[in-house]
PDB file of C-alpha atoms and ligand atoms in Angstrom:
ATOM      1  CA  MET A 121       0.000   0.000   0.000  1.00 78.00           C
ATOM      2  CA  LYS A 122       1.280   3.464  -0.881  1.00 85.00           C
ATOM      3  CA  GLN A 123       2.152   5.695   2.054  1.00 87.00           C
ATOM      4  CA  THR A 124      -0.627   8.132   1.104  1.00 90.00           C
ATOM      5  CA  GLU A 125      -3.269   5.380   1.039  1.00 87.00           C
ATOM      6  CA  ARG A 126      -2.716   4.434   4.663  1.00 90.00           C
ATOM      7  CA  PRO A 127      -5.638   5.476   6.880  1.00 90.00           C
ATOM      8  CA  ILE A 128      -6.034   8.557   9.020  1.00 93.00           C
ATOM      9  CA  ALA A 129      -6.733   7.433  12.596  1.00 94.00           C
ATOM     10  CA  VAL A 130      -9.403   9.339  14.499  1.00 94.00           C
ATOM     11  CA  PHE A 131      -9.670   8.819  18.239  1.00 95.00           C
ATOM     12  CA  ASP A 132     -12.246   9.852  20.817  1.00 95.00           C
ATOM     13  CA  SER A 133     -13.425   8.698  24.221  1.00 94.00           C
ATOM     14  CA  GLY A 134     -16.650   7.590  22.508  1.00 91.00           C
ATOM     15  CA  VAL A 135     -18.968   8.329  19.604  1.00 90.00           C
ATOM     16  CA  GLY A 136     -18.505  12.119  19.904  1.00 94.00           C
ATOM     17  CA  GLY A 137     -15.453  12.009  17.633  1.00 94.00           C
ATOM     18  CA  ILE A 138     -17.800  11.163  14.769  1.00 92.00           C
ATOM     19  CA  SER A 139     -18.668  14.891  14.735  1.00 95.00           C
ATOM     20  CA  VAL A 140     -15.057  15.555  13.708  1.00 96.00           C
ATOM     21  CA  LEU A 141     -14.780  12.482  11.517  1.00 92.00           C
ATOM     22  CA  ARG A 142     -17.714  13.580   9.346  1.00 90.00           C
ATOM     23  CA  GLU A 143     -15.997  16.940   8.702  1.00 93.00           C
ATOM     24  CA  LEU A 144     -12.784  15.119   7.780  1.00 93.00           C
ATOM     25  CA  VAL A 145     -14.674  12.816   5.424  1.00 89.00           C
ATOM     26  CA  ARG A 146     -16.488  15.748   3.785  1.00 87.00           C
ATOM     27  CA  LEU A 147     -13.282  17.688   3.258  1.00 91.00           C
ATOM     28  CA  MET A 148     -11.123  14.709   2.233  1.00 91.00           C
ATOM     29  CA  PRO A 149     -13.372  12.004   0.739  1.00 87.00           C
ATOM     30  CA  ASN A 150     -10.438  10.245  -0.950  1.00 88.00           C
ATOM     31  CA  GLU A 151      -8.877   9.236   2.353  1.00 89.00           C
ATOM     32  CA  ASN A 152      -9.227   6.018   4.337  1.00 86.00           C
ATOM     33  CA  TYR A 153     -10.195   6.359   7.981  1.00 88.00           C
ATOM     34  CA  ILE A 154     -10.032   4.222  11.104  1.00 87.00           C
ATOM     35  CA  PHE A 155     -12.106   5.546  13.955  1.00 88.00           C
ATOM     36  CA  PHE A 156     -11.762   4.374  17.524  1.00 89.00           C
ATOM     37  CA  GLY A 157     -14.288   5.507  20.104  1.00 88.00           C
ATOM     38  CA  ASP A 158     -13.539   4.226  23.586  1.00 89.00           C
ATOM     39  CA  SER A 159     -17.181   4.023  24.684  1.00 86.00           C
ATOM     40  CA  LYS A 160     -16.256   1.356  27.187  1.00 85.00           C
ATOM     41  CA  ASN A 161     -14.327   3.920  29.241  1.00 89.00           C
ATOM     42  CA  ALA A 162     -16.370   7.059  28.438  1.00 90.00           C
ATOM     43  CA  PRO A 163     -16.817   9.597  29.808  1.00 94.00           C
ATOM     44  CA  TYR A 164     -13.181  10.692  30.085  1.00 96.00           C
ATOM     45  CA  GLY A 165     -14.320  14.062  31.414  1.00 95.00           C
ATOM     46  CA  GLY A 166     -14.502  12.862  35.031  1.00 94.00           C
ATOM     47  CA  LYS A 167     -11.153  11.068  35.027  1.00 96.00           C
ATOM     48  CA  SER A 168      -7.778  12.396  36.171  1.00 94.00           C
ATOM     49  CA  LEU A 169      -5.483  13.756  33.454  1.00 93.00           C
ATOM     50  CA  GLU A 170      -3.162  10.822  34.196  1.00 95.00           C
ATOM     51  CA  GLU A 171      -5.938   8.284  33.512  1.00 96.00           C
ATOM     52  CA  VAL A 172      -6.951  10.080  30.311  1.00 97.00           C
ATOM     53  CA  ARG A 173      -3.307  10.050  29.216  1.00 96.00           C
ATOM     54  CA  LYS A 174      -2.907   6.305  29.831  1.00 97.00           C
ATOM     55  CA  LEU A 175      -6.066   5.421  27.878  1.00 96.00           C
ATOM     56  CA  THR A 176      -5.247   7.777  25.009  1.00 97.00           C
ATOM     57  CA  GLU A 177      -1.704   6.477  24.663  1.00 97.00           C
ATOM     58  CA  CYS A 178      -2.875   2.864  24.681  1.00 95.00           C
ATOM     59  CA  HIS A 179      -5.447   3.488  21.917  1.00 93.00           C
ATOM     60  CA  VAL A 180      -3.154   5.653  19.794  1.00 96.00           C
ATOM     61  CA  ARG A 181      -0.518   2.894  19.950  1.00 96.00           C
ATOM     62  CA  HIS A 182      -3.132   0.435  18.737  1.00 92.00           C
ATOM     63  CA  LEU A 183      -4.242   2.722  15.880  1.00 92.00           C
ATOM     64  CA  LEU A 184      -0.655   3.254  14.746  1.00 96.00           C
ATOM     65  CA  SER A 185      -0.071  -0.494  14.793  1.00 94.00           C
ATOM     66  CA  GLU A 186      -2.936  -0.704  12.260  1.00 89.00           C
ATOM     67  CA  GLY A 187      -0.822   1.403   9.895  1.00 92.00           C
ATOM     68  CA  ALA A 188      -2.281   4.893  10.387  1.00 94.00           C
ATOM     69  CA  LYS A 189      -0.343   7.669   8.616  1.00 96.00           C
ATOM     70  CA  ALA A 190      -1.648  10.420  10.923  1.00 97.00           C
ATOM     71  CA  VAL A 191      -3.662  10.674  14.121  1.00 98.00           C
ATOM     72  CA  VAL A 192      -6.499  13.067  14.883  1.00 98.00           C
ATOM     73  CA  ILE A 193      -7.312  13.294  18.578  1.00 98.00           C
ATOM     74  CA  ALA A 194     -10.996  14.146  18.140  1.00 98.00           C
ATOM     75  CA  CYS A 195     -11.434  14.712  21.864  1.00 98.00           C
ATOM     76  CA  ASN A 196     -10.832  18.005  23.670  1.00 97.00           C
ATOM     77  CA  THR A 197     -10.276  16.175  26.956  1.00 97.00           C
ATOM     78  CA  ALA A 198      -7.600  13.846  25.547  1.00 97.00           C
ATOM     79  CA  THR A 199      -5.976  16.666  23.573  1.00 97.00           C
ATOM     80  CA  SER A 200      -5.714  18.767  26.663  1.00 94.00           C
ATOM     81  CA  ALA A 201      -4.234  15.878  28.698  1.00 93.00           C
ATOM     82  CA  ASP A 202      -1.953  14.351  26.122  1.00 88.00           C
ATOM     83  CA  VAL A 203      -1.342  15.914  22.734  1.00 95.00           C
ATOM     84  CA  SER A 204       2.089  17.381  23.484  1.00 94.00           C
ATOM     85  CA  ILE A 205       3.265  14.078  24.997  1.00 96.00           C
ATOM     86  CA  LEU A 206       2.061  12.127  21.942  1.00 97.00           C
ATOM     87  CA  ARG A 207       3.879  14.501  19.606  1.00 97.00           C
ATOM     88  CA  LYS A 208       7.111  13.894  21.517  1.00 97.00           C
ATOM     89  CA  GLU A 209       6.543  10.150  21.542  1.00 97.00           C
ATOM     90  CA  TYR A 210       5.799   9.935  17.787  1.00 97.00           C
ATOM     91  CA  PRO A 211       7.887  12.700  16.189  1.00 97.00           C
ATOM     92  CA  ASP A 212       7.421  11.226  12.694  1.00 95.00           C
ATOM     93  CA  VAL A 213       3.630  10.974  12.827  1.00 97.00           C
ATOM     94  CA  PRO A 214       1.420  14.043  12.324  1.00 98.00           C
ATOM     95  CA  VAL A 215      -0.787  14.316  15.424  1.00 98.00           C
ATOM     96  CA  VAL A 216      -3.666  16.802  15.223  1.00 98.00           C
ATOM     97  CA  GLY A 217      -5.546  17.829  18.366  1.00 98.00           C
ATOM     98  CA  ILE A 218      -8.711  19.803  19.018  1.00 97.00           C
ATOM     99  CA  GLU A 219      -9.358  22.824  21.196  1.00 95.00           C
ATOM    100  CA  PRO A 220     -12.476  24.891  21.895  1.00 95.00           C
ATOM    101  CA  ALA A 221     -13.208  27.406  19.089  1.00 95.00           C
ATOM    102  CA  LEU A 222     -13.070  30.420  21.352  1.00 93.00           C
ATOM    103  CA  LYS A 223     -11.498  32.806  18.842  1.00 91.00           C
ATOM    104  CA  PRO A 224     -14.367  32.976  16.302  1.00 93.00           C
ATOM    105  CA  ALA A 225     -16.880  33.186  19.146  1.00 95.00           C
ATOM    106  CA  VAL A 226     -15.058  36.119  20.743  1.00 93.00           C
ATOM    107  CA  LEU A 227     -14.745  37.901  17.397  1.00 91.00           C
ATOM    108  CA  GLN A 228     -18.424  37.508  16.547  1.00 94.00           C
ATOM    109  CA  SER A 229     -20.032  37.953  19.961  1.00 95.00           C
ATOM    110  CA  LYS A 230     -22.084  41.143  20.250  1.00 95.00           C
ATOM    111  CA  SER A 231     -22.589  40.968  24.007  1.00 96.00           C
ATOM    112  CA  LYS A 232     -18.874  40.147  24.506  1.00 94.00           C
ATOM    113  CA  VAL A 233     -19.935  37.416  26.894  1.00 95.00           C
ATOM    114  CA  VAL A 234     -19.026  33.977  25.569  1.00 95.00           C
ATOM    115  CA  ALA A 235     -19.679  30.636  27.256  1.00 96.00           C
ATOM    116  CA  VAL A 236     -17.574  27.505  26.834  1.00 96.00           C
ATOM    117  CA  LEU A 237     -19.216  24.139  27.424  1.00 97.00           C
ATOM    118  CA  ALA A 238     -16.554  21.474  28.066  1.00 96.00           C
ATOM    119  CA  THR A 239     -15.830  18.536  30.334  1.00 95.00           C
ATOM    120  CA  PRO A 240     -14.456  18.995  33.873  1.00 94.00           C
ATOM    121  CA  ALA A 241     -11.130  17.388  32.802  1.00 93.00           C
ATOM    122  CA  THR A 242     -10.781  19.836  29.902  1.00 94.00           C
ATOM    123  CA  PHE A 243     -11.247  22.735  32.317  1.00 93.00           C
ATOM    124  CA  ARG A 244      -8.561  21.215  34.578  1.00 90.00           C
ATOM    125  CA  GLY A 245      -6.036  21.055  31.714  1.00 87.00           C
ATOM    126  CA  LYS A 246      -3.653  23.880  30.864  1.00 87.00           C
ATOM    127  CA  LEU A 247      -4.700  24.043  27.211  1.00 88.00           C
ATOM    128  CA  ILE A 248      -8.026  25.742  27.929  1.00 87.00           C
ATOM    129  CA  GLN A 249      -6.287  28.380  30.053  1.00 87.00           C
ATOM    130  CA  ASP A 250      -3.922  29.059  27.147  1.00 88.00           C
ATOM    131  CA  VAL A 251      -6.844  29.264  24.709  1.00 88.00           C
ATOM    132  CA  VAL A 252      -8.682  31.709  26.981  1.00 86.00           C
ATOM    133  CA  GLN A 253      -5.524  33.775  27.452  1.00 85.00           C
ATOM    134  CA  ASN A 254      -4.717  33.860  23.737  1.00 85.00           C
ATOM    135  CA  PHE A 255      -8.152  34.542  22.353  1.00 82.00           C
ATOM    136  CA  ALA A 256     -10.392  36.085  24.976  1.00 76.00           C
ATOM    137  CA  LEU A 257      -9.013  39.655  24.941  1.00 72.00           C
ATOM    138  CA  PRO A 258      -9.257  39.738  28.772  1.00 66.00           C
ATOM    139  CA  ALA A 259     -10.351  43.326  29.271  1.00 64.00           C
ATOM    140  CA  GLN A 260     -13.092  43.160  26.672  1.00 79.00           C
ATOM    141  CA  VAL A 261     -14.643  39.697  26.809  1.00 86.00           C
ATOM    142  CA  SER A 262     -16.013  37.576  29.639  1.00 89.00           C
ATOM    143  CA  VAL A 263     -15.623  33.846  29.244  1.00 91.00           C
ATOM    144  CA  LEU A 264     -18.064  31.770  31.266  1.00 93.00           C
ATOM    145  CA  ALA A 265     -17.398  28.099  31.945  1.00 93.00           C
ATOM    146  CA  ALA A 266     -20.238  25.591  31.748  1.00 94.00           C
ATOM    147  CA  THR A 267     -19.586  21.964  32.557  1.00 93.00           C
ATOM    148  CA  SER A 268     -21.297  18.697  33.358  1.00 91.00           C
ATOM    149  CA  LEU A 269     -20.451  15.024  33.410  1.00 93.00           C
ATOM    150  CA  ALA A 270     -24.055  14.111  32.653  1.00 95.00           C
ATOM    151  CA  LEU A 271     -24.167  15.150  28.974  1.00 97.00           C
ATOM    152  CA  VAL A 272     -21.829  12.672  27.283  1.00 96.00           C
ATOM    153  CA  PRO A 273     -23.839   9.552  28.312  1.00 94.00           C
ATOM    154  CA  PHE A 274     -26.958  10.998  26.619  1.00 95.00           C
ATOM    155  CA  VAL A 275     -25.040  11.181  23.334  1.00 94.00           C
ATOM    156  CA  GLU A 276     -23.459   7.754  23.859  1.00 91.00           C
ATOM    157  CA  HIS A 277     -26.942   6.266  24.244  1.00 90.00           C
ATOM    158  CA  GLY A 278     -28.675   8.296  21.535  1.00 91.00           C
ATOM    159  CA  GLN A 279     -30.885  10.146  24.060  1.00 94.00           C
ATOM    160  CA  GLN A 280     -30.081  13.736  23.127  1.00 95.00           C
ATOM    161  CA  LEU A 281     -33.699  14.831  22.849  1.00 96.00           C
ATOM    162  CA  SER A 282     -34.959  13.038  25.964  1.00 97.00           C
ATOM    163  CA  ALA A 283     -36.696  15.059  28.680  1.00 98.00           C
ATOM    164  CA  GLU A 284     -33.801  14.247  31.067  1.00 98.00           C
ATOM    165  CA  CYS A 285     -31.211  15.575  28.652  1.00 98.00           C
ATOM    166  CA  LEU A 286     -33.193  18.766  28.034  1.00 98.00           C
ATOM    167  CA  THR A 287     -33.479  19.323  31.792  1.00 98.00           C
ATOM    168  CA  VAL A 288     -29.722  18.866  32.328  1.00 97.00           C
ATOM    169  CA  LEU A 289     -28.936  21.211  29.425  1.00 98.00           C
ATOM    170  CA  HIS A 290     -31.365  23.821  30.697  1.00 98.00           C
ATOM    171  CA  ASP A 291     -29.823  23.717  34.181  1.00 97.00           C
ATOM    172  CA  ILE A 292     -26.289  24.137  32.814  1.00 97.00           C
ATOM    173  CA  LEU A 293     -26.960  26.754  30.165  1.00 97.00           C
ATOM    174  CA  ASN A 294     -29.650  28.923  31.710  1.00 97.00           C
ATOM    175  CA  PRO A 295     -27.149  30.594  34.110  1.00 97.00           C
ATOM    176  CA  VAL A 296     -24.802  31.605  31.252  1.00 97.00           C
ATOM    177  CA  VAL A 297     -27.693  32.906  29.139  1.00 97.00           C
ATOM    178  CA  THR A 298     -28.896  34.898  32.147  1.00 97.00           C
ATOM    179  CA  GLN A 299     -25.396  36.365  32.472  1.00 96.00           C
ATOM    180  CA  GLY A 300     -25.592  37.623  28.891  1.00 96.00           C
ATOM    181  CA  ALA A 301     -23.744  34.976  26.842  1.00 97.00           C
ATOM    182  CA  ASP A 302     -24.753  35.132  23.171  1.00 97.00           C
ATOM    183  CA  TYR A 303     -22.202  32.564  21.863  1.00 97.00           C
ATOM    184  CA  LEU A 304     -21.714  29.034  23.143  1.00 97.00           C
ATOM    185  CA  VAL A 305     -18.475  27.270  22.256  1.00 97.00           C
ATOM    186  CA  LEU A 306     -18.971  23.503  22.117  1.00 97.00           C
ATOM    187  CA  GLY A 307     -15.693  22.387  23.698  1.00 97.00           C
ATOM    188  CA  CYS A 308     -16.339  18.646  23.593  1.00 97.00           C
ATOM    189  CA  THR A 309     -16.797  16.612  20.438  1.00 98.00           C
ATOM    190  CA  HIS A 310     -19.929  14.951  21.802  1.00 97.00           C
ATOM    191  CA  TYR A 311     -21.715  18.287  22.048  1.00 97.00           C
ATOM    192  CA  PRO A 312     -22.315  19.021  18.334  1.00 96.00           C
ATOM    193  CA  PHE A 313     -24.772  16.128  18.621  1.00 96.00           C
ATOM    194  CA  LEU A 314     -26.648  18.205  21.234  1.00 97.00           C
ATOM    195  CA  LYS A 315     -27.188  21.132  18.851  1.00 97.00           C
ATOM    196  CA  ASP A 316     -30.859  20.301  18.187  1.00 97.00           C
ATOM    197  CA  ALA A 317     -31.541  19.974  21.908  1.00 97.00           C
ATOM    198  CA  ILE A 318     -29.801  23.285  22.681  1.00 98.00           C
ATOM    199  CA  GLN A 319     -31.738  24.935  19.891  1.00 97.00           C
ATOM    200  CA  VAL A 320     -35.023  23.645  21.277  1.00 97.00           C
ATOM    201  CA  LEU A 321     -34.177  25.396  24.552  1.00 98.00           C
ATOM    202  CA  PHE A 322     -32.265  28.527  23.537  1.00 97.00           C
ATOM    203  CA  ALA A 323     -32.890  28.977  19.817  1.00 90.00           C
ATOM    204  CA  ASP A 324     -32.768  32.774  19.702  1.00 90.00           C
ATOM    205  CA  GLN A 325     -30.360  33.332  22.525  1.00 97.00           C
ATOM    206  CA  LEU A 326     -27.255  31.263  21.755  1.00 97.00           C
ATOM    207  CA  THR A 327     -25.193  30.879  18.587  1.00 98.00           C
ATOM    208  CA  LEU A 328     -23.281  27.599  18.664  1.00 98.00           C
ATOM    209  CA  ILE A 329     -19.717  27.106  17.444  1.00 97.00           C
ATOM    210  CA  ASP A 330     -17.662  23.917  17.304  1.00 98.00           C
ATOM    211  CA  SER A 331     -14.179  23.056  16.044  1.00 97.00           C
ATOM    212  CA  GLY A 332     -14.915  20.109  13.725  1.00 98.00           C
ATOM    213  CA  PHE A 333     -14.323  21.885  10.422  1.00 97.00           C
ATOM    214  CA  ALA A 334     -11.253  23.737  11.734  1.00 98.00           C
ATOM    215  CA  VAL A 335      -9.703  20.403  12.732  1.00 98.00           C
ATOM    216  CA  ALA A 336     -10.446  18.908   9.304  1.00 98.00           C
ATOM    217  CA  ARG A 337      -8.814  21.920   7.610  1.00 98.00           C
ATOM    218  CA  GLN A 338      -5.779  21.721   9.878  1.00 98.00           C
ATOM    219  CA  THR A 339      -5.457  17.973   9.183  1.00 98.00           C
ATOM    220  CA  ALA A 340      -5.524  18.632   5.428  1.00 97.00           C
ATOM    221  CA  ARG A 341      -2.824  21.308   5.807  1.00 98.00           C
ATOM    222  CA  ILE A 342      -0.590  18.981   7.801  1.00 98.00           C
ATOM    223  CA  LEU A 343      -1.057  16.088   5.361  1.00 97.00           C
ATOM    224  CA  ILE A 344      -0.125  18.370   2.458  1.00 96.00           C
ATOM    225  CA  LYS A 345       2.949  19.571   4.344  1.00 96.00           C
ATOM    226  CA  HIS A 346       4.063  15.972   4.974  1.00 96.00           C
ATOM    227  CA  GLU A 347       3.149  14.922   1.400  1.00 95.00           C
ATOM    228  CA  LEU A 348       0.678  12.409   2.840  1.00 95.00           C
ATOM    229  CA  LEU A 349      -2.551  13.568   1.208  1.00 93.00           C
ATOM    230  CA  CYS A 350      -4.254  10.849  -0.828  1.00 88.00           C
ATOM    231  CA  GLU A 351      -4.851  12.285  -4.280  1.00 77.00           C
ATOM    232  CA  GLU A 352      -6.154   9.215  -6.077  1.00 70.00           C
ATOM    233  CA  GLN A 353      -9.357  11.006  -7.054  1.00 62.00           C
ATOM    234  CA  CYS A 354     -12.402   9.002  -8.142  1.00 48.00           C
ATOM    235  CA  LYS A 355     -10.668   5.764  -7.269  1.00 52.00           C
ATOM    236  CA  ARG A 356     -13.165   5.198  -4.512  1.00 51.00           C
ATOM    237  CA  PRO A 357     -16.671   6.512  -5.112  1.00 36.00           C
ATOM    238  CA  HIS A 358     -17.566   6.015  -1.454  1.00 47.00           C
ATOM    239  CA  VAL A 359     -15.612   6.439   1.720  1.00 56.00           C
ATOM    240  CA  GLN A 360     -15.027   3.232   3.613  1.00 54.00           C
ATOM    241  CA  LEU A 361     -14.878   3.755   7.314  1.00 59.00           C
ATOM    242  CA  ASN A 362     -13.976   1.212   9.941  1.00 60.00           C
ATOM    243  CA  CYS A 363     -15.681   2.343  13.077  1.00 60.00           C
ATOM    244  CA  TYR A 364     -14.443   0.531  16.125  1.00 66.00           C
ATOM    245  CA  VAL A 365     -16.337   1.332  19.273  1.00 67.00           C
ATOM    246  CA  SER A 366     -15.877  -0.768  22.350  1.00 67.00           C
ATOM    247  CA  GLY A 367     -18.065  -1.338  25.349  1.00 63.00           C
ATOM    248  CA  GLN A 368     -21.630  -1.275  24.042  1.00 65.00           C
ATOM    249  CA  ASN A 369     -23.534  -4.083  22.514  1.00 68.00           C
ATOM    250  CA  ALA A 370     -23.243  -4.075  18.748  1.00 67.00           C
ATOM    251  CA  GLU A 371     -26.921  -3.419  18.041  1.00 71.00           C
ATOM    252  CA  THR A 372     -27.243  -0.384  20.322  1.00 74.00           C
ATOM    253  CA  LEU A 373     -24.009   0.945  18.944  1.00 71.00           C
ATOM    254  CA  ARG A 374     -25.048   0.416  15.344  1.00 74.00           C
ATOM    255  CA  SER A 375     -28.305   2.337  15.778  1.00 79.00           C
ATOM    256  CA  VAL A 376     -26.645   5.184  17.742  1.00 81.00           C
ATOM    257  CA  VAL A 377     -23.853   5.515  15.182  1.00 80.00           C
ATOM    258  CA  ALA A 378     -26.242   5.208  12.240  1.00 80.00           C
ATOM    259  CA  ARG A 379     -28.050   8.318  13.452  1.00 82.00           C
ATOM    260  CA  LEU A 380     -24.802  10.291  13.819  1.00 83.00           C
ATOM    261  CA  ILE A 381     -23.127   9.583  10.507  1.00 79.00           C
ATOM    262  CA  ASP A 382     -23.603  11.181   7.118  1.00 73.00           C
ATOM    263  CA  PRO A 383     -25.676   8.860   4.910  1.00 72.00           C
ATOM    264  CA  ALA A 384     -24.018  10.307   1.805  1.00 69.00           C
ATOM    265  CA  PHE A 385     -20.990   8.096   2.466  1.00 68.00           C
ATOM    266  CA  THR A 386     -20.520   4.368   2.918  1.00 67.00           C
ATOM    267  CA  TRP A 387     -19.567   3.498   6.462  1.00 70.00           C
ATOM    268  CA  ASP A 388     -18.389   0.100   7.556  1.00 70.00           C
ATOM    269  CA  ILE A 389     -19.308  -0.015  11.239  1.00 71.00           C
ATOM    270  CA  GLN A 390     -17.579  -2.548  13.423  1.00 69.00           C
ATOM    271  CA  ASN A 391     -17.626  -3.214  17.115  1.00 65.00           C
ATOM    272  CA  ILE A 392     -14.683  -4.526  19.045  1.00 63.00           C
ATOM    273  CA  ALA A 393     -14.576  -5.604  22.635  1.00 55.00           C
ATOM    274  CA  MET A 394     -11.430  -4.440  24.397  1.00 49.00           C
TER     275      MET A 394
HETATM  276  N1  LIG B 476     -15.536  13.877  23.463  1.00 94.67           N
HETATM  277  C1  LIG B 476     -14.678  14.264  24.515  1.00 94.67           C
HETATM  278  C2  LIG B 476     -14.200  15.699  24.365  1.00 94.67           C
HETATM  279  O1  LIG B 476     -14.163  16.238  23.278  1.00 94.67           O
HETATM  280  C3  LIG B 476     -15.031  14.013  25.939  1.00 94.67           C
HETATM  281  C4  LIG B 476     -16.192  13.205  26.317  1.00 94.67           C
HETATM  282  C5  LIG B 476     -15.935  12.447  27.603  1.00 94.67           C
HETATM  283  O2  LIG B 476     -16.065  13.022  28.704  1.00 94.67           O
HETATM  284  O3  LIG B 476     -15.584  11.286  27.448  1.00 94.67           O
HETATM  285  O4  LIG B 476     -13.824  16.316  25.329  1.00 94.67           O
END
């Protein structure tokens, strides 16, 4: 197999990374992808940074042993805990991470009050502090943190529009809306799958921003730089995706994933027990 035809590995703590994967697939439909969602151990957001690091390193090692040419850490929590360590460990492999899209939110906010919804572990990491420092123009913009461990399981189980999920979302987001936030940065890759639910509750009050497309664009840039972009156009009319998600029974997983993916592409969904 040619170097460029090797797959791009996409990793997340669970099915949330599919929100990044679908942007990658849309932008680069000629690529092969291997996705690993560690649903068995999700949520990562309540774990220590050390635990998140151990799990991430174990799964990235596995993905590289499958021949991946690049790794996308489609998880804000794992990026914040581990991306710099992974880059040191694998200096020859492009490793792309994800961080909350605070900059566009700050630039576009009219009220200059922006909320970031992310996991507790992401807020404990240094990365988010750097992002806030770099992009929040301290004197002019207030950044409000919103967090919960309860949201990820709703996405993992396909219950985003359940009454329970709407109640949890309302309780987390109402305080930031009351404090004047007009932009909500979705700082966890599971949360783009909550967009409909957030819109049901706060349609006119919050504009939502996530980082999925920015990560896809950055991945394309890095692949071009390393001469790893697959340019065999039209060779594959559909994108084949191997979706490995551990920890749930295959049927539940299949129906949850089927509702998250883009039906315009061919997805080969697999389940592996770890
Ligand atoms: N999807 C992950 C993120 O972007 C975290 C979800 C979890 O807590 O496992 O932060």
